[in-house]
Amino acid sequence: MISHKEWTPVSERFLLYRAPEPARVESFADDVRAGLTVPRKHLPPKYFYDSLGSALFEAICELPEYYLTRAETEILERYAPEMVASVDGPIEIVEFGSGSARKTRLLLEAALAAQGRVDYHPIDISPGALISSASTLAAEYPGLNVTAYASDYVEVLRSARLRTSQRVLALFLGSNIGNYDPAASQRLLRAMSESFKPGDALLLGTDLKKDPAVLERAYNDPTGVTAAFNKNVLARINRELGGAFDLDAFEHSARYDGARGSVDSFLVAQRGMTVPIERLGIAVGLTAAETIHTESSHKFDAADIAMLAAASGFRVERAWTDTDARFAVTLLVIV
Ligand code: AVJ
């Protein structure tokens, strides 16, 4: 049953879907309870992105150490028209994790140049970031028709809300896929290949495997922006769930694990403590040096990408990299 309260016509060419607030608070509460009441504590990285967390991530993208965004932007600046031309149009664009949409513009402009009008469906967990970027884009490009979804990706894919009729070019940029472990990334891409049609395409942005020192530097900036981003998930538990975390009692840690191929981020308790979380009716006990795993950022090579594609209903059509081969954008087509 689709409730009309979930849809807001923000402007003439911008329609917004918002997952109901109680459901969103509930799933945050459930995931925090599930992650902090087990021996190996963990929190899902999607909860970094409230409006402060999204702003901190934007700041991360400006860090000299965090080369990912610049490398991907370089690729799109050079190849966006070629990418769009690689798919039989007319296309509509579905974007998973649109964020500030700076890179998306390059693809939207290429599609608008090719066909004049474009339906654009951004999906993002952060309503604030989504609304501000989608309304800017709708105002700026008269040929753009925006239907935005403030929701979890899988929820949108599994529901009947996302309706596409033309050839779909889906975008999953920024190495956001890196936050999923191999089994979960296969499930997510499988959900995409099953929601769209054979011949529809996905542009997948992936950070590439490289010197571990370079990878670790990207997640351990000396200005402490990444540490603040990581700790923001605890700040969110304090704000939204009545938690009592002392953020100063945690240290940010990020290490490359070569066997897993991921930079794994943790919050490390600097002393033993008991932290009540009022709205959950629990108190979380941590020992000195105990860790909370907050994020894994998987890194890829061409074989990893080919394997992921084959396991989830896609084939690799083409790939583009930046001049230093740090990052890849791969065009996958649904078979
Ligand atoms: C947005 C998930 C791609 O893993 O590189 C940046 C998030 N975390 N610095 C990443 C992030 C710490 C980022 N992704």
mmCIF file of C-alpha atoms and ligand atoms in Angstrom:
data_model
loop_
_atom_site.group_PDB
_atom_site.id
_atom_site.type_symbol
_atom_site.label_atom_id
_atom_site.label_comp_id
_atom_site.label_asym_id
_atom_site.label_seq_id
_atom_site.Cartn_x
_atom_site.Cartn_y
_atom_site.Cartn_z
ATOM 1 C CA MET A 1 0.000 0.000 0.000
ATOM 2 C CA ILE A 2 1.634 3.262 -1.119
ATOM 3 C CA SER A 3 0.674 6.163 1.145
ATOM 4 C CA HIS A 4 0.327 9.587 -0.462
ATOM 5 C CA LYS A 5 1.965 11.171 2.573
ATOM 6 C CA GLU A 6 5.231 9.587 1.453
ATOM 7 C CA TRP A 7 5.323 11.679 -1.740
ATOM 8 C CA THR A 8 5.996 15.420 -1.886
ATOM 9 C CA PRO A 9 5.939 17.488 -5.092
ATOM 10 C CA VAL A 10 8.814 19.818 -4.149
ATOM 11 C CA SER A 11 8.681 21.745 -7.412
ATOM 12 C CA GLU A 12 7.297 21.285 -10.896
ATOM 13 C CA ARG A 13 9.984 18.856 -12.029
ATOM 14 C CA PHE A 14 10.999 17.449 -8.617
ATOM 15 C CA LEU A 15 8.961 14.774 -6.859
ATOM 16 C CA LEU A 16 10.266 13.404 -3.544
ATOM 17 C CA TYR A 17 9.621 10.056 -1.895
ATOM 18 C CA ARG A 18 10.477 9.881 1.824
ATOM 19 C CA ALA A 19 10.458 6.631 3.769
ATOM 20 C CA PRO A 20 8.233 7.254 6.818
ATOM 21 C CA GLU A 21 10.105 8.799 9.774
ATOM 22 C CA PRO A 22 9.064 6.179 12.386
ATOM 23 C CA ALA A 23 10.348 3.401 10.134
ATOM 24 C CA ARG A 24 13.682 5.198 9.742
ATOM 25 C CA VAL A 25 14.171 5.760 13.483
ATOM 26 C CA GLU A 26 13.122 2.152 14.098
ATOM 27 C CA SER A 27 15.669 0.635 11.721
ATOM 28 C CA PHE A 28 18.473 2.815 13.149
ATOM 29 C CA ALA A 29 17.468 1.672 16.664
ATOM 30 C CA ASP A 30 17.323 -1.997 15.596
ATOM 31 C CA ASP A 31 20.697 -1.874 13.842
ATOM 32 C CA VAL A 32 22.373 -0.127 16.799
ATOM 33 C CA ARG A 33 20.945 -2.669 19.241
ATOM 34 C CA ALA A 34 21.999 -5.563 17.011
ATOM 35 C CA GLY A 35 25.505 -4.153 16.501
ATOM 36 C CA LEU A 36 26.362 -3.151 20.061
ATOM 37 C CA THR A 37 24.981 -6.121 22.012
ATOM 38 C CA VAL A 38 27.286 -8.722 20.443
ATOM 39 C CA PRO A 39 30.920 -9.640 21.246
ATOM 40 C CA ARG A 40 32.349 -8.161 18.007
ATOM 41 C CA LYS A 41 30.707 -4.752 18.022
ATOM 42 C CA HIS A 42 29.858 -3.114 14.705
ATOM 43 C CA LEU A 43 27.677 -0.346 13.257
ATOM 44 C CA PRO A 44 26.505 -0.081 9.612
ATOM 45 C CA PRO A 45 28.279 2.725 7.707
ATOM 46 C CA LYS A 46 25.045 3.990 6.140
ATOM 47 C CA TYR A 47 24.302 5.720 9.453
ATOM 48 C CA PHE A 48 27.264 8.105 9.058
ATOM 49 C CA TYR A 49 25.160 10.191 6.711
ATOM 50 C CA ASP A 50 22.893 12.517 8.642
ATOM 51 C CA SER A 51 23.292 16.142 7.573
ATOM 52 C CA LEU A 52 26.470 16.634 9.662
ATOM 53 C CA GLY A 53 27.906 13.333 8.445
ATOM 54 C CA SER A 54 27.162 14.208 4.814
ATOM 55 C CA ALA A 55 28.913 17.561 5.301
ATOM 56 C CA LEU A 56 31.912 15.801 6.879
ATOM 57 C CA PHE A 57 32.055 13.416 3.925
ATOM 58 C CA GLU A 58 32.049 16.412 1.556
ATOM 59 C CA ALA A 59 35.035 17.732 3.534
ATOM 60 C CA ILE A 60 36.783 14.342 3.230
ATOM 61 C CA CYS A 61 36.486 14.673 -0.556
ATOM 62 C CA GLU A 62 38.540 17.884 -0.338
ATOM 63 C CA LEU A 63 41.390 16.235 1.612
ATOM 64 C CA PRO A 64 44.664 15.883 -0.310
ATOM 65 C CA GLU A 65 45.007 12.318 1.037
ATOM 66 C CA TYR A 66 41.537 11.265 -0.155
ATOM 67 C CA TYR A 67 42.280 10.959 -3.884
ATOM 68 C CA LEU A 68 39.175 8.872 -4.750
ATOM 69 C CA THR A 69 36.774 11.699 -5.560
ATOM 70 C CA ARG A 70 39.293 13.638 -7.633
ATOM 71 C CA ALA A 71 40.339 10.542 -9.577
ATOM 72 C CA GLU A 72 36.739 9.640 -10.384
ATOM 73 C CA THR A 73 35.907 13.237 -11.320
ATOM 74 C CA GLU A 74 38.868 13.228 -13.706
ATOM 75 C CA ILE A 75 37.496 10.086 -15.380
ATOM 76 C CA LEU A 76 33.996 11.532 -15.739
ATOM 77 C CA GLU A 77 35.258 14.891 -16.995
ATOM 78 C CA ARG A 78 37.049 13.107 -19.752
ATOM 79 C CA TYR A 79 34.704 10.262 -20.652
ATOM 80 C CA ALA A 80 31.110 11.097 -19.633
ATOM 81 C CA PRO A 81 29.928 11.646 -23.255
ATOM 82 C CA GLU A 82 31.591 8.389 -24.314
ATOM 83 C CA MET A 83 29.967 6.551 -21.384
ATOM 84 C CA VAL A 84 26.507 7.819 -22.277
ATOM 85 C CA ALA A 85 27.079 7.002 -25.954
ATOM 86 C CA SER A 86 27.994 3.416 -25.000
ATOM 87 C CA VAL A 87 24.347 2.737 -24.065
ATOM 88 C CA ASP A 88 21.546 2.711 -26.655
ATOM 89 C CA GLY A 89 19.356 5.676 -25.788
ATOM 90 C CA PRO A 90 17.151 7.355 -24.963
ATOM 91 C CA ILE A 91 18.148 6.649 -21.389
ATOM 92 C CA GLU A 92 16.860 7.475 -17.949
ATOM 93 C CA ILE A 93 19.310 7.726 -15.063
ATOM 94 C CA VAL A 94 18.921 6.019 -11.684
ATOM 95 C CA GLU A 95 21.557 6.976 -9.137
ATOM 96 C CA PHE A 96 22.372 5.061 -5.964
ATOM 97 C CA GLY A 97 23.892 7.340 -3.317
ATOM 98 C CA SER A 98 23.732 10.653 -5.104
ATOM 99 C CA GLY A 99 25.308 12.719 -2.299
ATOM 100 C CA SER A 100 26.225 16.174 -3.531
ATOM 101 C CA ALA A 101 25.854 15.045 -7.166
ATOM 102 C CA ARG A 102 28.846 17.029 -8.406
ATOM 103 C CA LYS A 103 30.094 14.120 -10.520
ATOM 104 C CA THR A 104 26.579 13.239 -11.605
ATOM 105 C CA ARG A 105 26.280 16.589 -13.366
ATOM 106 C CA LEU A 106 28.877 15.496 -15.895
ATOM 107 C CA LEU A 107 26.753 12.482 -16.850
ATOM 108 C CA LEU A 108 23.464 14.399 -16.756
ATOM 109 C CA GLU A 109 24.934 17.049 -19.045
ATOM 110 C CA ALA A 110 26.186 14.391 -21.456
ATOM 111 C CA ALA A 111 22.732 12.746 -21.510
ATOM 112 C CA LEU A 112 20.935 16.091 -21.891
ATOM 113 C CA ALA A 113 23.237 17.001 -24.788
ATOM 114 C CA ALA A 114 22.390 13.690 -26.460
ATOM 115 C CA GLN A 115 18.609 13.628 -25.941
ATOM 116 C CA GLY A 116 17.325 16.962 -24.591
ATOM 117 C CA ARG A 117 15.171 15.510 -21.810
ATOM 118 C CA VAL A 118 16.239 13.135 -19.042
ATOM 119 C CA ASP A 119 14.350 11.407 -16.225
ATOM 120 C CA TYR A 120 16.639 11.290 -13.204
ATOM 121 C CA HIS A 121 15.947 9.097 -10.137
ATOM 122 C CA PRO A 122 18.433 9.734 -7.307
ATOM 123 C CA ILE A 123 18.225 7.430 -4.259
ATOM 124 C CA ASP A 124 19.996 8.481 -1.070
ATOM 125 C CA ILE A 125 19.710 7.543 2.594
ATOM 126 C CA SER A 126 20.288 11.163 3.654
ATOM 127 C CA PRO A 127 17.154 13.290 3.043
ATOM 128 C CA GLY A 128 19.004 16.593 3.593
ATOM 129 C CA ALA A 129 21.756 15.945 1.051
ATOM 130 C CA LEU A 130 19.257 14.461 -1.406
ATOM 131 C CA ILE A 131 16.767 17.330 -1.265
ATOM 132 C CA SER A 132 19.373 20.055 -1.609
ATOM 133 C CA SER A 133 21.195 18.423 -4.509
ATOM 134 C CA ALA A 134 18.037 17.285 -6.329
ATOM 135 C CA SER A 135 16.358 20.683 -6.080
ATOM 136 C CA THR A 136 19.497 22.432 -7.356
ATOM 137 C CA LEU A 137 19.700 20.055 -10.310
ATOM 138 C CA ALA A 138 15.993 20.364 -11.169
ATOM 139 C CA ALA A 139 16.239 24.168 -11.080
ATOM 140 C CA GLU A 140 19.407 24.255 -13.110
ATOM 141 C CA TYR A 141 18.533 21.874 -15.950
ATOM 142 C CA PRO A 142 15.146 22.568 -17.588
ATOM 143 C CA GLY A 143 15.320 19.242 -19.449
ATOM 144 C CA LEU A 144 15.596 17.285 -16.215
ATOM 145 C CA ASN A 145 12.681 15.555 -14.525
ATOM 146 C CA VAL A 146 13.654 14.460 -10.990
ATOM 147 C CA THR A 147 12.005 11.734 -8.893
ATOM 148 C CA ALA A 148 14.067 11.403 -5.719
ATOM 149 C CA TYR A 149 13.931 8.655 -3.074
ATOM 150 C CA ALA A 150 15.139 9.338 0.484
ATOM 151 C CA SER A 151 15.519 5.729 1.444
ATOM 152 C CA ASP A 152 17.621 2.628 1.672
ATOM 153 C CA TYR A 153 18.611 1.328 -1.816
ATOM 154 C CA VAL A 154 17.231 -2.147 -1.397
ATOM 155 C CA GLU A 155 13.933 -0.863 -0.009
ATOM 156 C CA VAL A 156 13.445 1.227 -3.166
ATOM 157 C CA LEU A 157 14.500 -1.601 -5.498
ATOM 158 C CA ARG A 158 12.228 -4.138 -3.803
ATOM 159 C CA SER A 159 9.209 -1.819 -3.636
ATOM 160 C CA ALA A 160 7.224 -0.915 -6.732
ATOM 161 C CA ARG A 161 8.005 2.782 -6.259
ATOM 162 C CA LEU A 162 10.889 3.002 -8.693
ATOM 163 C CA ARG A 163 9.265 2.821 -12.109
ATOM 164 C CA THR A 164 11.371 3.090 -15.235
ATOM 165 C CA SER A 165 10.242 2.658 -18.807
ATOM 166 C CA GLN A 166 13.186 3.582 -21.026
ATOM 167 C CA ARG A 167 16.694 2.160 -21.226
ATOM 168 C CA VAL A 168 18.169 2.595 -17.720
ATOM 169 C CA LEU A 169 21.668 3.824 -17.039
ATOM 170 C CA ALA A 170 22.173 3.257 -13.306
ATOM 171 C CA LEU A 171 24.997 5.001 -11.472
ATOM 172 C CA PHE A 172 26.739 3.614 -8.413
ATOM 173 C CA LEU A 173 29.745 5.869 -8.111
ATOM 174 C CA GLY A 174 32.298 6.946 -5.529
ATOM 175 C CA SER A 175 33.335 3.384 -4.616
ATOM 176 C CA ASN A 176 30.208 3.247 -2.475
ATOM 177 C CA ILE A 177 30.075 -0.454 -3.423
ATOM 178 C CA GLY A 178 33.222 -0.767 -1.293
ATOM 179 C CA ASN A 179 31.147 -0.556 1.881
ATOM 180 C CA TYR A 180 29.548 -3.927 1.100
ATOM 181 C CA ASP A 181 31.309 -7.216 1.759
ATOM 182 C CA PRO A 182 31.520 -9.499 -1.313
ATOM 183 C CA ALA A 183 28.306 -11.412 -0.541
ATOM 184 C CA ALA A 184 26.326 -8.231 0.168
ATOM 185 C CA SER A 185 27.643 -6.469 -2.950
ATOM 186 C CA GLN A 186 26.523 -9.435 -5.050
ATOM 187 C CA ARG A 187 23.079 -9.268 -3.433
ATOM 188 C CA LEU A 188 22.787 -5.533 -4.087
ATOM 189 C CA LEU A 189 23.892 -5.788 -7.728
ATOM 190 C CA ARG A 190 21.598 -8.796 -8.156
ATOM 191 C CA ALA A 191 18.693 -6.679 -6.841
ATOM 192 C CA MET A 192 19.616 -4.057 -9.474
ATOM 193 C CA SER A 193 19.881 -6.545 -12.352
ATOM 194 C CA GLU A 194 16.520 -8.024 -11.352
ATOM 195 C CA SER A 195 14.806 -4.623 -11.066
ATOM 196 C CA PHE A 196 15.938 -3.422 -14.496
ATOM 197 C CA LYS A 197 15.841 -4.998 -17.969
ATOM 198 C CA PRO A 198 18.378 -6.943 -20.012
ATOM 199 C CA GLY A 199 20.461 -4.358 -21.880
ATOM 200 C CA ASP A 200 20.114 -1.797 -19.087
ATOM 201 C CA ALA A 201 23.461 -0.681 -17.742
ATOM 202 C CA LEU A 202 25.266 0.215 -14.540
ATOM 203 C CA LEU A 203 28.246 2.544 -14.218
ATOM 204 C CA LEU A 204 30.155 1.257 -11.217
ATOM 205 C CA GLY A 205 32.863 3.401 -9.590
ATOM 206 C CA THR A 206 35.523 1.434 -7.709
ATOM 207 C CA ASP A 207 38.711 2.387 -5.930
ATOM 208 C CA LEU A 208 41.529 0.152 -7.178
ATOM 209 C CA LYS A 209 43.969 -1.985 -5.171
ATOM 210 C CA LYS A 210 47.296 -0.208 -4.723
ATOM 211 C CA ASP A 211 50.149 0.466 -2.278
ATOM 212 C CA PRO A 212 48.649 -0.094 1.223
ATOM 213 C CA ALA A 213 50.399 3.055 2.499
ATOM 214 C CA VAL A 214 48.499 5.168 -0.043
ATOM 215 C CA LEU A 215 45.227 3.449 0.860
ATOM 216 C CA GLU A 216 45.739 3.894 4.605
ATOM 217 C CA ARG A 217 46.686 7.549 4.237
ATOM 218 C CA ALA A 218 43.359 8.212 2.514
ATOM 219 C CA TYR A 219 41.536 7.086 5.675
ATOM 220 C CA ASN A 220 43.913 8.614 8.278
ATOM 221 C CA ASP A 221 44.093 12.289 7.386
ATOM 222 C CA PRO A 222 46.164 14.439 9.765
ATOM 223 C CA THR A 223 43.431 17.095 10.035
ATOM 224 C CA GLY A 224 41.142 14.575 11.756
ATOM 225 C CA VAL A 225 38.176 15.052 9.427
ATOM 226 C CA THR A 226 37.876 11.290 8.858
ATOM 227 C CA ALA A 227 38.042 10.680 12.621
ATOM 228 C CA ALA A 228 35.191 13.173 13.118
ATOM 229 C CA PHE A 229 33.206 11.473 10.337
ATOM 230 C CA ASN A 230 33.711 8.092 12.011
ATOM 231 C CA LYS A 231 32.768 9.381 15.481
ATOM 232 C CA ASN A 232 29.660 11.058 14.089
ATOM 233 C CA VAL A 233 27.862 7.715 14.210
ATOM 234 C CA LEU A 234 28.253 7.773 18.017
ATOM 235 C CA ALA A 235 27.138 11.418 18.065
ATOM 236 C CA ARG A 236 24.049 10.337 16.137
ATOM 237 C CA ILE A 237 23.276 7.607 18.668
ATOM 238 C CA ASN A 238 23.560 10.286 21.374
ATOM 239 C CA ARG A 239 21.306 12.729 19.517
ATOM 240 C CA GLU A 240 18.669 10.384 18.155
ATOM 241 C CA LEU A 241 18.599 7.481 20.592
ATOM 242 C CA GLY A 242 19.507 9.195 23.865
ATOM 243 C CA GLY A 243 22.986 7.636 24.031
ATOM 244 C CA ALA A 244 25.699 8.850 26.400
ATOM 245 C CA PHE A 245 28.867 8.161 24.398
ATOM 246 C CA ASP A 246 31.862 10.328 25.350
ATOM 247 C CA LEU A 247 33.359 10.935 21.898
ATOM 248 C CA ASP A 248 36.716 11.892 23.426
ATOM 249 C CA ALA A 249 37.005 8.384 24.836
ATOM 250 C CA PHE A 250 37.353 6.889 21.326
ATOM 251 C CA GLU A 251 40.113 6.919 18.771
ATOM 252 C CA HIS A 252 39.678 6.470 15.023
ATOM 253 C CA SER A 253 41.657 3.644 13.422
ATOM 254 C CA ALA A 254 41.837 2.552 9.762
ATOM 255 C CA ARG A 255 44.019 -0.345 8.501
ATOM 256 C CA TYR A 256 44.347 -2.050 5.132
ATOM 257 C CA ASP A 257 43.757 -5.791 5.315
ATOM 258 C CA GLY A 258 45.416 -7.251 2.211
ATOM 259 C CA ALA A 259 43.669 -10.616 2.510
ATOM 260 C CA ARG A 260 40.216 -9.022 2.539
ATOM 261 C CA GLY A 261 41.244 -6.226 0.203
ATOM 262 C CA SER A 262 39.637 -3.607 2.413
ATOM 263 C CA VAL A 263 40.497 -0.623 4.561
ATOM 264 C CA ASP A 264 38.702 -1.419 7.812
ATOM 265 C CA SER A 265 37.717 1.451 10.108
ATOM 266 C CA PHE A 266 37.139 1.180 13.827
ATOM 267 C CA LEU A 267 36.411 3.273 16.871
ATOM 268 C CA VAL A 268 38.727 2.144 19.664
ATOM 269 C CA ALA A 269 37.666 2.634 23.298
ATOM 270 C CA GLN A 270 40.450 4.378 25.211
ATOM 271 C CA ARG A 271 39.213 3.089 28.572
ATOM 272 C CA GLY A 272 36.645 0.718 30.009
ATOM 273 C CA MET A 273 33.149 2.240 30.159
ATOM 274 C CA THR A 274 29.434 1.577 30.384
ATOM 275 C CA VAL A 275 27.290 3.635 28.026
ATOM 276 C CA PRO A 276 23.536 3.826 28.539
ATOM 277 C CA ILE A 277 21.386 4.263 25.424
ATOM 278 C CA GLU A 278 18.098 5.495 26.826
ATOM 279 C CA ARG A 279 15.732 4.908 23.899
ATOM 280 C CA LEU A 280 16.982 1.333 23.526
ATOM 281 C CA GLY A 281 16.768 0.588 27.256
ATOM 282 C CA ILE A 282 20.281 -0.870 27.200
ATOM 283 C CA ALA A 283 23.737 -0.080 28.578
ATOM 284 C CA VAL A 284 26.709 -0.984 26.401
ATOM 285 C CA GLY A 285 29.833 -2.194 28.180
ATOM 286 C CA LEU A 286 33.213 -1.655 26.514
ATOM 287 C CA THR A 287 36.622 -2.721 27.805
ATOM 288 C CA ALA A 288 39.771 -0.629 27.268
ATOM 289 C CA ALA A 289 41.002 -1.048 23.646
ATOM 290 C CA GLU A 290 37.777 -2.739 22.574
ATOM 291 C CA THR A 291 36.803 -1.856 19.001
ATOM 292 C CA ILE A 292 33.579 -1.004 17.205
ATOM 293 C CA HIS A 293 33.895 -1.852 13.505
ATOM 294 C CA THR A 294 32.232 1.020 11.660
ATOM 295 C CA GLU A 295 33.196 0.619 8.003
ATOM 296 C CA SER A 296 35.006 -1.498 5.445
ATOM 297 C CA SER A 297 36.116 0.155 2.220
ATOM 298 C CA HIS A 298 36.811 -2.658 -0.239
ATOM 299 C CA LYS A 299 39.333 -2.178 -3.031
ATOM 300 C CA PHE A 300 39.125 -3.887 -6.411
ATOM 301 C CA ASP A 301 41.098 -5.065 -9.414
ATOM 302 C CA ALA A 302 39.722 -5.934 -12.859
ATOM 303 C CA ALA A 303 39.267 -9.589 -11.865
ATOM 304 C CA ASP A 304 37.288 -8.650 -8.728
ATOM 305 C CA ILE A 305 34.961 -6.489 -10.818
ATOM 306 C CA ALA A 306 34.494 -9.180 -13.484
ATOM 307 C CA MET A 307 33.693 -11.759 -10.796
ATOM 308 C CA LEU A 308 31.196 -9.479 -9.078
ATOM 309 C CA ALA A 309 29.497 -8.716 -12.415
ATOM 310 C CA ALA A 310 29.257 -12.361 -13.426
ATOM 311 C CA ALA A 311 27.849 -13.355 -10.034
ATOM 312 C CA SER A 312 25.081 -10.762 -10.149
ATOM 313 C CA GLY A 313 23.607 -10.878 -13.647
ATOM 314 C CA PHE A 314 25.875 -8.403 -15.455
ATOM 315 C CA ARG A 315 28.678 -8.540 -17.991
ATOM 316 C CA VAL A 316 31.550 -6.074 -18.216
ATOM 317 C CA GLU A 317 31.181 -3.861 -21.282
ATOM 318 C CA ARG A 318 34.057 -1.385 -20.822
ATOM 319 C CA ALA A 319 36.141 0.278 -18.141
ATOM 320 C CA TRP A 320 37.758 3.694 -17.861
ATOM 321 C CA THR A 321 40.501 4.724 -15.406
ATOM 322 C CA ASP A 322 42.229 7.971 -14.437
ATOM 323 C CA THR A 323 45.722 8.679 -15.749
ATOM 324 C CA ASP A 324 47.338 7.296 -12.569
ATOM 325 C CA ALA A 325 45.104 4.162 -12.636
ATOM 326 C CA ARG A 326 43.975 4.727 -9.066
ATOM 327 C CA PHE A 327 40.245 4.421 -9.739
ATOM 328 C CA ALA A 328 37.982 2.734 -12.307
ATOM 329 C CA VAL A 329 34.525 3.405 -13.674
ATOM 330 C CA THR A 330 33.181 0.221 -15.293
ATOM 331 C CA LEU A 331 30.140 -0.103 -17.538
ATOM 332 C CA LEU A 332 28.238 -3.291 -16.685
ATOM 333 C CA VAL A 333 25.317 -4.470 -18.806
ATOM 334 C CA ILE A 334 22.483 -6.704 -17.611
ATOM 335 C CA VAL A 335 22.537 -10.027 -19.473
HETATM 336 C C1 AVJ B 1 31.728 6.959 0.452
HETATM 337 C C2 AVJ B 1 31.947 4.698 1.189
HETATM 338 C C3 AVJ B 1 33.185 5.460 -0.701
HETATM 339 O O1 AVJ B 1 34.768 4.139 1.891
HETATM 340 O O2 AVJ B 1 36.001 5.604 0.871
HETATM 341 C C4 AVJ B 1 35.626 8.056 3.353
HETATM 342 C C5 AVJ B 1 33.483 6.703 2.852
HETATM 343 N N1 AVJ B 1 34.984 6.667 4.855
HETATM 344 N N2 AVJ B 1 36.491 8.097 4.382
HETATM 345 C C6 AVJ B 1 34.953 5.275 1.428
HETATM 346 C C7 AVJ B 1 34.671 7.131 3.653
HETATM 347 C C8 AVJ B 1 36.089 7.271 5.301
HETATM 348 C C9 AVJ B 1 33.831 6.300 1.458
HETATM 349 N N3 AVJ B 1 32.667 5.859 0.627
#
